Amino acid sequence: KDVFPNYGAGVFFKGENYFDFGGCGQETLFDLASLTKVLCTTTLLAMADDNGRLPISTSVKEIFPNFPDARVKLSHLLNHSSGLPAWLPLHAQFHEQNARGSFHPVDSSKKARDLYEKQIFESWRAENFEKECVYSDLDFILLGWILEHVFHSPIDAIFQEWIVIPHRLFSL
């Protein structure tokens, strides 16, 4: 099933359709990508590597012992040569087709995180490791979790502490 690349856009206001492209409508649900990967995760990881607190040569397995292969380094996650697929339907466990489903952001977060971690680790393929560059959301999900694990704080709090406050970027 082709899930990328594809896009749609729409402007709906007070029940009126002002613009739509790509077949989207008022009930269309999107798996949104963001600039968080580029602006937050990559910047924080570069800073952590630069000051020696988290080298990109660190094995993923050092941080997550259940990861299947010690050869995979943070640098592989950064350059998308880790052997992970581009995408997994992680949302499917909690969301019904075209609906919110049973996921509750507070009650389900630990259960979801454990399940997502297991599914991501199981999706790793040795035959793809360092063989091809596959743009993967999963690589950056892991990088965010690694930053949170190593620095004992949510990634948004790390970003506030390292970037926003020292540089007085309070509009962020």
XYZ file of N, CA, C and O in Angstrom:
688
model
N 0.849 -1.176 0.000
C 0.000 0.000 0.000
C 0.891 1.234 0.000
O 1.737 1.406 0.853
N 0.714 2.095 -0.969
C 1.526 3.303 -1.064
C 1.022 4.338 -0.071
O -0.134 4.735 -0.100
N 1.905 4.761 0.817
C 1.528 5.784 1.788
C 2.364 7.045 1.639
O 2.071 8.047 2.259
N 3.414 7.012 0.834
C 4.270 8.169 0.663
C 4.933 8.052 -0.690
O 5.316 6.966 -1.081
N 5.094 9.080 -1.457
C 4.667 10.443 -1.189
C 3.225 10.667 -1.623
O 2.788 10.141 -2.632
N 2.535 11.421 -0.868
C 1.177 11.837 -1.176
C 0.869 13.043 -0.317
O 1.471 13.215 0.733
N -0.012 13.867 -0.742
C -0.379 15.010 0.061
C -1.772 15.469 -0.305
O -2.322 15.114 -1.339
N -2.332 16.224 0.551
C -3.619 16.846 0.327
C -3.650 18.121 1.124
O -2.890 18.302 2.070
N -4.504 19.017 0.740
C -4.635 20.277 1.468
C -6.079 20.706 1.432
O -6.809 20.397 0.489
N -6.501 21.387 2.449
C -7.862 21.886 2.477
C -8.006 23.015 3.463
O -7.300 23.070 4.463
N -8.886 23.932 3.147
C -9.223 25.014 4.070
C -10.724 24.958 4.283
O -11.509 25.129 3.349
N -11.104 24.675 5.523
C -12.499 24.598 5.900
C -12.707 25.513 7.093
O -11.940 25.467 8.054
N -13.720 26.347 7.025
C -13.966 27.273 8.118
C -15.474 27.390 8.317
O -16.206 27.680 7.372
N -15.911 27.116 9.553
C -17.329 27.183 9.913
C -18.195 26.405 8.928
O -19.227 26.867 8.462
N -17.715 25.193 8.610
C -18.491 24.305 7.753
C -18.412 24.598 6.275
O -18.994 23.882 5.469
N -17.703 25.624 5.880
C -17.575 25.983 4.466
C -16.246 25.492 3.912
O -15.210 25.593 4.569
N -16.285 24.987 2.692
C -15.096 24.522 2.007
C -14.581 25.657 1.129
O -15.206 26.038 0.156
N -13.398 26.196 1.487
C -12.816 27.288 0.726
C -11.765 26.814 -0.264
O -11.439 27.508 -1.207
N -11.188 25.657 0.007
C -10.153 25.133 -0.871
C -9.924 23.676 -0.516
O -9.852 23.333 0.654
N -9.825 22.824 -1.529
C -9.369 21.469 -1.254
C -8.620 20.937 -2.461
O -8.875 21.314 -3.591
N -7.657 20.115 -2.166
C -6.811 19.533 -3.200
C -6.424 18.129 -2.751
O -6.146 17.914 -1.586
N -6.395 17.216 -3.663
C -5.945 15.858 -3.350
C -7.019 15.009 -2.704
O -6.716 14.005 -2.081
N -8.288 15.414 -2.837
C -9.374 14.590 -2.333
C -9.613 14.677 -0.847
O -10.262 13.804 -0.271
N -9.118 15.701 -0.193
C -9.371 15.793 1.247
C -10.703 16.488 1.483
O -11.190 17.245 0.650
N -11.276 16.186 2.620
C -12.539 16.787 3.010
C -12.543 17.080 4.495
O -11.543 16.863 5.194
N -13.660 17.527 4.998
C -13.748 17.915 6.404
C -13.517 16.736 7.345
O -13.108 16.929 8.482
N -13.759 15.532 6.900
C -13.586 14.353 7.754
C -12.268 13.614 7.496
O -12.013 12.573 8.079
N -11.428 14.152 6.612
C -10.160 13.507 6.289
C -9.221 13.557 7.491
O -9.063 14.590 8.131
N -8.607 12.402 7.805
C -7.614 12.332 8.867
C -6.228 12.258 8.232
O -6.044 11.615 7.205
N -5.256 12.916 8.848
C -3.908 12.957 8.313
C -2.906 12.408 9.312
O -3.039 12.611 10.512
N -1.899 11.728 8.813
C -0.722 11.366 9.591
C 0.264 12.502 9.338
O 0.908 12.562 8.304
N 0.317 13.441 10.270
C 1.070 14.663 10.041
C 2.557 14.482 10.304
O 2.967 13.981 11.333
N 3.336 14.930 9.379
C 4.782 15.022 9.586
C 5.055 16.433 10.092
O 4.196 17.301 10.050
N 6.247 16.643 10.586
C 6.533 17.972 11.109
C 7.999 18.305 10.936
O 8.798 17.479 10.533
N 8.322 19.506 11.276
C 9.705 19.947 11.260
C 10.410 19.635 12.565
O 11.576 19.979 12.737
N 9.721 18.974 13.491
C 10.330 18.630 14.772
C 11.614 17.846 14.561
O 12.611 18.070 15.245
N 11.603 16.938 13.588
C 12.786 16.112 13.333
C 13.997 16.980 13.004
O 15.081 16.782 13.534
N 13.799 17.931 12.110
C 14.903 18.758 11.663
C 15.280 19.815 12.696
O 16.445 19.990 13.031
N 14.297 20.503 13.207
C 14.584 21.634 14.089
C 14.912 21.229 15.512
O 15.724 21.876 16.163
N 14.316 20.189 16.004
C 14.481 19.818 17.408
C 15.424 18.632 17.566
O 16.517 18.777 18.117
N 15.039 17.487 17.091
C 15.807 16.264 17.322
C 17.221 16.360 16.766
O 18.193 16.061 17.468
N 17.355 16.780 15.518
C 18.673 16.853 14.904
C 19.556 17.880 15.606
O 20.735 17.621 15.863
N 18.996 19.024 15.935
C 19.764 20.065 16.617
C 20.242 19.594 17.981
O 21.413 19.753 18.336
N 19.341 18.993 18.765
C 19.717 18.507 20.087
C 20.768 17.406 20.006
O 21.721 17.375 20.795
N 20.614 16.518 19.046
C 21.586 15.436 18.900
C 22.948 15.983 18.474
O 23.984 15.540 18.982
N 22.955 16.968 17.582
C 24.222 17.588 17.174
C 24.904 18.259 18.366
O 26.126 18.146 18.530
N 24.123 18.930 19.191
C 24.690 19.580 20.376
C 25.235 18.541 21.359
O 26.320 18.716 21.914
N 24.482 17.469 21.565
C 24.914 16.411 22.495
C 26.174 15.722 21.988
O 27.063 15.383 22.773
N 26.272 15.532 20.685
C 27.469 14.935 20.099
C 28.645 15.901 20.216
O 29.745 15.515 20.613
N 28.395 17.161 19.910
C 29.454 18.175 19.927
C 30.076 18.335 21.311
O 31.289 18.500 21.435
N 29.249 18.272 22.350
C 29.808 18.441 23.697
C 30.177 17.108 24.357
O 30.526 17.079 25.532
N 30.087 16.021 23.586
C 30.535 14.719 24.071
C 29.574 14.003 25.005
O 29.893 12.941 25.532
N 28.389 14.542 25.191
C 27.439 13.922 26.114
C 26.709 12.735 25.481
O 26.236 11.856 26.202
N 26.596 12.723 24.156
C 25.949 11.606 23.459
C 26.517 11.542 22.042
O 25.955 12.102 21.110
N 27.630 10.845 21.865
C 28.235 10.740 20.529
C 27.324 10.009 19.548
O 26.656 9.041 19.926
N 27.329 10.458 18.303
C 26.499 9.779 17.305
C 27.066 8.410 16.947
O 26.407 7.636 16.259
N 28.248 8.092 17.437
C 28.825 6.757 17.247
C 28.296 5.758 18.282
O 28.633 4.572 18.238
N 27.422 6.219 19.180
C 26.831 5.348 20.197
C 25.916 4.326 19.546
O 25.111 4.650 18.671
N 26.011 3.081 19.978
C 25.131 2.021 19.489
C 23.739 2.197 20.088
O 23.597 2.490 21.278
N 22.728 2.001 19.275
C 21.345 2.051 19.759
C 21.152 1.015 20.866
O 20.473 1.267 21.861
N 21.794 -0.114 20.718
C 21.672 -1.206 21.689
C 22.229 -0.816 23.069
O 21.781 -1.336 24.087
N 23.179 0.114 23.114
C 23.685 0.598 24.406
C 22.582 1.280 25.206
O 22.583 1.246 26.426
N 21.673 1.895 24.510
C 20.595 2.643 25.165
C 19.344 1.787 25.289
O 18.662 1.817 26.305
N 19.062 1.025 24.252
C 17.925 0.112 24.240
C 18.450 -1.309 24.064
O 18.637 -1.774 22.935
N 18.701 -2.016 25.163
C 19.283 -3.371 25.079
C 18.468 -4.350 24.244
O 19.031 -5.325 23.731
N 17.173 -4.107 24.061
C 16.349 -5.015 23.260
C 16.437 -4.745 21.760
O 15.856 -5.481 20.972
N 17.160 -3.690 21.382
C 17.327 -3.442 19.943
C 18.105 -4.619 19.352
O 19.051 -5.115 19.972
N 17.740 -5.086 18.151
C 18.283 -6.355 17.658
C 19.754 -6.397 17.257
O 20.302 -7.494 17.134
N 20.424 -5.266 17.049
C 21.782 -5.353 16.526
C 22.650 -4.207 17.038
O 22.303 -3.040 16.857
N 23.777 -4.543 17.626
C 24.686 -3.540 18.209
C 25.422 -2.724 17.153
O 26.013 -1.694 17.475
N 25.393 -3.154 15.899
C 26.082 -2.396 14.840
C 25.381 -1.088 14.519
O 25.991 -0.172 13.986
N 24.089 -0.994 14.811
C 23.312 0.198 14.454
C 23.654 1.326 15.428
O 23.442 1.215 16.629
N 24.195 2.390 14.876
C 24.607 3.565 15.653
C 23.598 4.697 15.474
O 22.769 4.675 14.561
N 23.699 5.687 16.328
C 22.835 6.863 16.174
C 23.039 7.490 14.800
O 22.089 7.998 14.195
N 24.258 7.456 14.306
C 24.539 8.014 12.974
C 23.729 7.308 11.883
O 23.323 7.948 10.903
N 23.474 6.006 12.043
C 22.646 5.286 11.070
C 21.194 5.766 11.119
O 20.525 5.847 10.087
N 20.711 6.059 12.335
C 19.358 6.601 12.450
C 19.289 7.972 11.785
O 18.314 8.292 11.102
N 20.320 8.773 11.987
C 20.355 10.118 11.402
C 20.382 10.098 9.881
O 19.740 10.922 9.236
N 21.136 9.169 9.298
C 21.239 9.168 7.829
C 20.321 8.130 7.173
O 20.430 7.874 5.984
N 19.441 7.549 7.949
C 18.397 6.643 7.448
C 18.947 5.378 6.789
O 18.363 4.850 5.857
N 20.077 4.895 7.291
C 20.638 3.639 6.779
C 20.580 2.543 7.852
O 21.309 1.565 7.790
N 19.683 2.712 8.802
C 19.623 1.833 9.980
C 19.057 0.448 9.712
O 19.276 -0.464 10.493
N 18.317 0.288 8.637
C 17.648 -0.982 8.377
C 16.197 -0.993 8.821
O 15.512 -2.007 8.703
N 15.728 0.141 9.333
C 14.312 0.252 9.697
C 13.497 0.663 8.473
O 14.000 1.374 7.598
N 12.242 0.240 8.396
C 11.394 0.641 7.267
C 11.003 2.109 7.373
O 11.201 2.752 8.409
N 10.433 2.620 6.310
C 10.020 4.020 6.270
C 8.910 4.312 7.270
O 8.878 5.390 7.868
N 8.035 3.347 7.473
C 6.802 3.632 8.193
C 6.207 2.341 8.722
O 6.402 1.279 8.126
N 5.516 2.423 9.810
C 4.711 1.322 10.343
C 3.354 1.893 10.751
O 3.286 3.037 11.209
N 2.293 1.121 10.665
C 0.974 1.612 11.081
C 0.810 1.552 12.604
O -0.071 0.869 13.127
N 1.666 2.269 13.313
C 1.654 2.215 14.770
C 0.309 2.661 15.347
O -0.125 2.159 16.375
N -0.319 3.575 14.676
C -1.604 4.103 15.145
C -2.726 3.071 15.104
O -3.710 3.195 15.829
N -2.582 2.043 14.284
C -3.674 1.100 14.042
C -4.117 0.359 15.301
O -5.281 -0.045 15.406
N -3.227 0.178 16.241
C -3.578 -0.524 17.480
C -4.629 0.233 18.287
O -5.423 -0.357 18.987
N -4.606 1.547 18.181
C -5.469 2.365 19.027
C -6.558 3.124 18.278
O -7.461 3.657 18.887
N -6.442 3.194 16.971
C -7.402 3.989 16.209
C -8.195 3.111 15.257
O -7.630 2.322 14.514
N -9.499 3.295 15.287
C -10.354 2.602 14.342
C -10.265 3.334 13.007
O -9.860 4.487 12.947
N -10.656 2.658 11.944
C -10.645 3.276 10.628
C -11.436 4.581 10.661
O -12.611 4.599 11.034
N -10.781 5.684 10.317
C -11.401 7.012 10.243
C -12.054 7.462 11.555
O -13.078 8.130 11.544
N -11.462 7.084 12.684
C -12.010 7.502 13.977
C -10.904 7.528 15.007
O -9.801 7.028 14.770
N -11.178 8.061 16.182
C -10.182 8.136 17.245
C -9.910 6.786 17.878
O -8.824 6.539 18.356
N -10.887 5.921 17.948
C -10.676 4.615 18.545
C -10.533 4.691 20.052
O -10.987 5.629 20.694
N -9.850 3.706 20.624
C -9.804 3.573 22.076
C -8.584 4.252 22.713
O -8.403 4.177 23.914
N -7.743 4.886 21.926
C -6.542 5.505 22.485
C -6.905 6.670 23.393
O -7.696 7.525 23.051
N -6.325 6.662 24.575
C -6.489 7.779 25.511
C -5.086 8.304 25.796
O -4.223 7.547 26.253
N -4.801 9.591 25.544
C -3.438 10.092 25.637
C -2.785 9.935 27.008
O -1.567 9.843 27.098
N -3.551 9.897 28.067
C -2.967 9.727 29.395
C -2.914 8.249 29.768
O -1.864 7.715 30.114
N -4.034 7.584 29.681
C -4.112 6.182 30.115
C -3.354 5.228 29.204
O -2.869 4.191 29.651
N -3.263 5.553 27.936
C -2.675 4.626 26.975
C -1.208 4.891 26.668
O -0.589 4.104 25.965
N -0.621 5.958 27.165
C 0.709 6.351 26.703
C 1.787 5.317 27.009
O 2.614 5.019 26.150
N 1.821 4.761 28.193
C 2.830 3.758 28.537
C 2.614 2.490 27.707
O 3.564 1.926 27.158
N 1.370 2.057 27.599
C 1.051 0.878 26.807
C 1.446 1.105 25.343
O 2.053 0.238 24.713
N 1.123 2.276 24.823
C 1.446 2.588 23.435
C 2.953 2.622 23.226
O 3.468 2.036 22.268
N 3.660 3.289 24.112
C 5.118 3.392 23.973
C 5.768 2.004 23.966
O 6.629 1.715 23.133
N 5.369 1.134 24.883
C 5.929 -0.214 24.928
C 5.623 -0.984 23.647
O 6.491 -1.661 23.094
N 4.400 -0.869 23.184
C 4.001 -1.555 21.951
C 4.753 -0.997 20.751
O 5.272 -1.752 19.925
N 4.842 0.326 20.664
C 5.532 0.950 19.527
C 7.006 0.565 19.510
O 7.569 0.249 18.468
N 7.637 0.589 20.685
C 9.049 0.216 20.773
C 9.244 -1.216 20.277
O 10.130 -1.486 19.467
N 8.401 -2.126 20.738
C 8.493 -3.533 20.331
C 8.314 -3.672 18.817
O 9.089 -4.362 18.150
N 7.303 -2.994 18.254
C 7.044 -3.096 16.819
C 8.170 -2.496 15.994
O 8.546 -3.046 14.954
N 8.721 -1.370 16.456
C 9.832 -0.756 15.729
C 11.045 -1.683 15.747
O 11.654 -1.932 14.708
N 11.385 -2.210 16.907
C 12.532 -3.109 17.003
C 12.327 -4.343 16.127
O 13.256 -4.793 15.447
N 11.134 -4.903 16.128
C 10.848 -6.099 15.315
C 10.866 -5.803 13.815
O 11.039 -6.717 13.004
N 10.685 -4.555 13.431
C 10.657 -4.202 12.006
C 12.054 -4.067 11.405
O 12.205 -3.987 10.190
N 13.090 -4.054 12.254
C 14.458 -3.894 11.767
C 14.850 -5.089 10.912
O 14.549 -6.238 11.241
N 15.524 -4.824 9.802
C 15.944 -5.878 8.884
C 17.440 -5.783 8.624
O 17.934 -4.791 8.064
N 18.166 -6.843 8.996
C 19.619 -6.888 8.804
C 19.990 -6.716 7.336
O 20.987 -6.077 7.013
N 19.174 -7.287 6.457
C 19.494 -7.222 5.024
C 19.413 -5.802 4.466
O 19.948 -5.521 3.394
N 18.760 -4.890 5.185
C 18.656 -3.496 4.733
C 19.673 -2.581 5.409
O 19.865 -1.446 4.976
N 20.323 -3.064 6.461
C 21.264 -2.247 7.216
C 22.430 -1.807 6.334
O 23.093 -2.633 5.713
N 22.654 -0.518 6.253
C 23.711 0.127 5.466
C 23.645 -0.192 3.976
O 24.570 0.122 3.242
N 22.563 -0.791 3.516
C 22.432 -1.142 2.094
C 21.700 -0.062 1.311
O 21.917 0.095 0.123
N 20.801 0.628 1.986
C 20.028 1.669 1.306
C 19.636 2.741 2.303
O 19.607 2.513 3.501
N 19.357 3.893 1.769
C 18.904 5.015 2.586
C 17.390 5.106 2.436
O 16.892 5.369 1.345
N 16.669 4.820 3.519
C 15.207 4.845 3.498
C 14.749 5.895 4.494
O 14.947 5.733 5.704
N 14.181 6.992 3.983
C 13.690 8.027 4.881
C 12.668 7.389 5.823
O 11.685 6.822 5.389
N 12.941 7.464 7.111
C 12.126 6.739 8.078
C 11.733 7.606 9.254
O 12.594 8.149 9.951
N 10.439 7.698 9.487
C 9.954 8.329 10.716
C 10.440 7.542 11.923
O 10.695 8.106 12.986
N 10.579 6.237 11.778
C 10.956 5.375 12.890
C 12.354 5.705 13.400
O 12.607 5.659 14.607
N 13.264 6.043 12.490
C 14.606 6.454 12.901
C 14.522 7.635 13.865
O 15.191 7.669 14.894
N 13.704 8.607 13.533
C 13.638 9.814 14.340
C 12.778 9.641 15.589
O 13.003 10.315 16.587
N 11.834 8.736 15.552
C 11.117 8.396 16.790
C 12.128 7.841 17.796
O 12.153 8.258 18.959
N 12.974 6.927 17.338
C 13.993 6.358 18.229
C 14.979 7.413 18.714
O 15.342 7.435 19.890
N 15.411 8.300 17.837
C 16.339 9.353 18.254
C 15.727 10.235 19.337
O 16.402 10.595 20.308
N 14.458 10.567 19.195
C 13.781 11.357 20.233
C 13.728 10.613 21.550
O 14.011 11.176 22.613
N 13.389 9.332 21.499
C 13.339 8.524 22.726
C 14.725 8.397 23.360
O 14.863 8.389 24.578
N 15.751 8.286 22.519
C 17.119 8.183 23.029
C 17.512 9.460 23.762
O 18.071 9.405 24.864
N 17.225 10.607 23.176
C 17.511 11.870 23.855
C 16.779 11.937 25.197
O 17.363 12.318 26.213
N 15.519 11.548 25.200
C 14.743 11.574 26.445
C 15.331 10.623 27.485
O 15.403 10.968 28.670
N 15.744 9.457 27.055
C 16.314 8.460 27.974
C 17.638 8.948 28.573
O 17.845 8.894 29.779
N 18.515 9.410 27.718
C 19.847 9.813 28.163
C 19.793 11.053 29.056
O 20.517 11.139 30.048
N 18.924 11.998 28.719
C 18.883 13.262 29.459
C 17.731 13.327 30.464
O 17.489 14.373 31.063
N 17.027 12.220 30.646
C 16.005 12.073 31.690
C 14.968 13.199 31.674
O 14.590 13.713 32.723
N 14.512 13.517 30.460
C 13.552 14.607 30.329
C 12.843 14.479 28.988
O 13.431 13.971 28.025
N 11.600 14.943 28.884
C 10.916 14.935 27.580
C 11.675 15.818 26.584
O 12.299 16.810 26.971
N 11.581 15.468 25.323
C 12.357 16.172 24.308
C 11.994 17.657 24.240
O 12.868 18.498 24.019
N 10.730 17.995 24.466
C 10.368 19.413 24.427
C 11.014 20.180 25.575
O 11.413 21.340 25.419
N 11.182 19.540 26.723
C 11.841 20.194 27.859
C 13.340 20.362 27.589
O 13.930 21.386 27.954
N 13.945 19.386 26.949
C 15.365 19.493 26.584
C 15.544 20.663 25.618
O 16.466 21.474 25.754
N 14.653 20.746 24.631
C 14.718 21.836 23.654
C 14.573 23.193 24.343
O 15.302 24.132 24.027
N 13.663 23.282 25.288
C 13.499 24.532 26.041
C 14.788 24.891 26.784
O 15.251 26.027 26.733
N 15.350 23.899 27.476
C 16.545 24.135 28.300
C 17.779 24.475 27.470
O 18.558 25.346 27.831
N 17.978 23.773 26.355
C 19.207 23.929 25.576
C 19.130 25.014 24.507
O 20.150 25.583 24.136
N 17.920 25.258 23.987
C 17.790 26.170 22.843
C 16.994 27.431 23.203
O 17.491 28.545 23.087
N 15.764 27.246 23.627
C 14.859 28.373 23.815
C 15.357 29.337 24.886
O 15.494 30.539 24.629
N 15.632 28.836 26.075
C 16.009 29.720 27.189
C 17.357 30.399 26.949
O 17.447 31.624 27.025
N 18.421 29.649 26.614
C 19.704 30.322 26.430
C 19.716 31.350 25.297
O 20.463 32.312 25.331
N 18.887 31.126 24.283
C 18.875 32.017 23.127
C 17.680 32.981 23.139
O 17.467 33.691 22.160
N 16.932 32.934 24.234
C 15.794 33.834 24.436
C 14.802 33.784 23.263
O 14.332 34.800 22.772
N 14.509 32.577 22.831
C 13.569 32.368 21.712
C 12.181 32.066 22.257
O 11.582 31.042 21.961
N 11.666 32.951 23.046
C 10.445 32.685 23.797
C 9.192 32.588 22.931
O 8.174 32.082 23.392
N 9.260 33.022 21.690
C 8.082 32.874 20.822
C 7.940 31.441 20.329
O 6.926 31.084 19.752
N 8.983 30.595 20.555
C 8.886 29.193 20.185
C 8.076 28.488 21.240
O 7.744 27.447 21.327
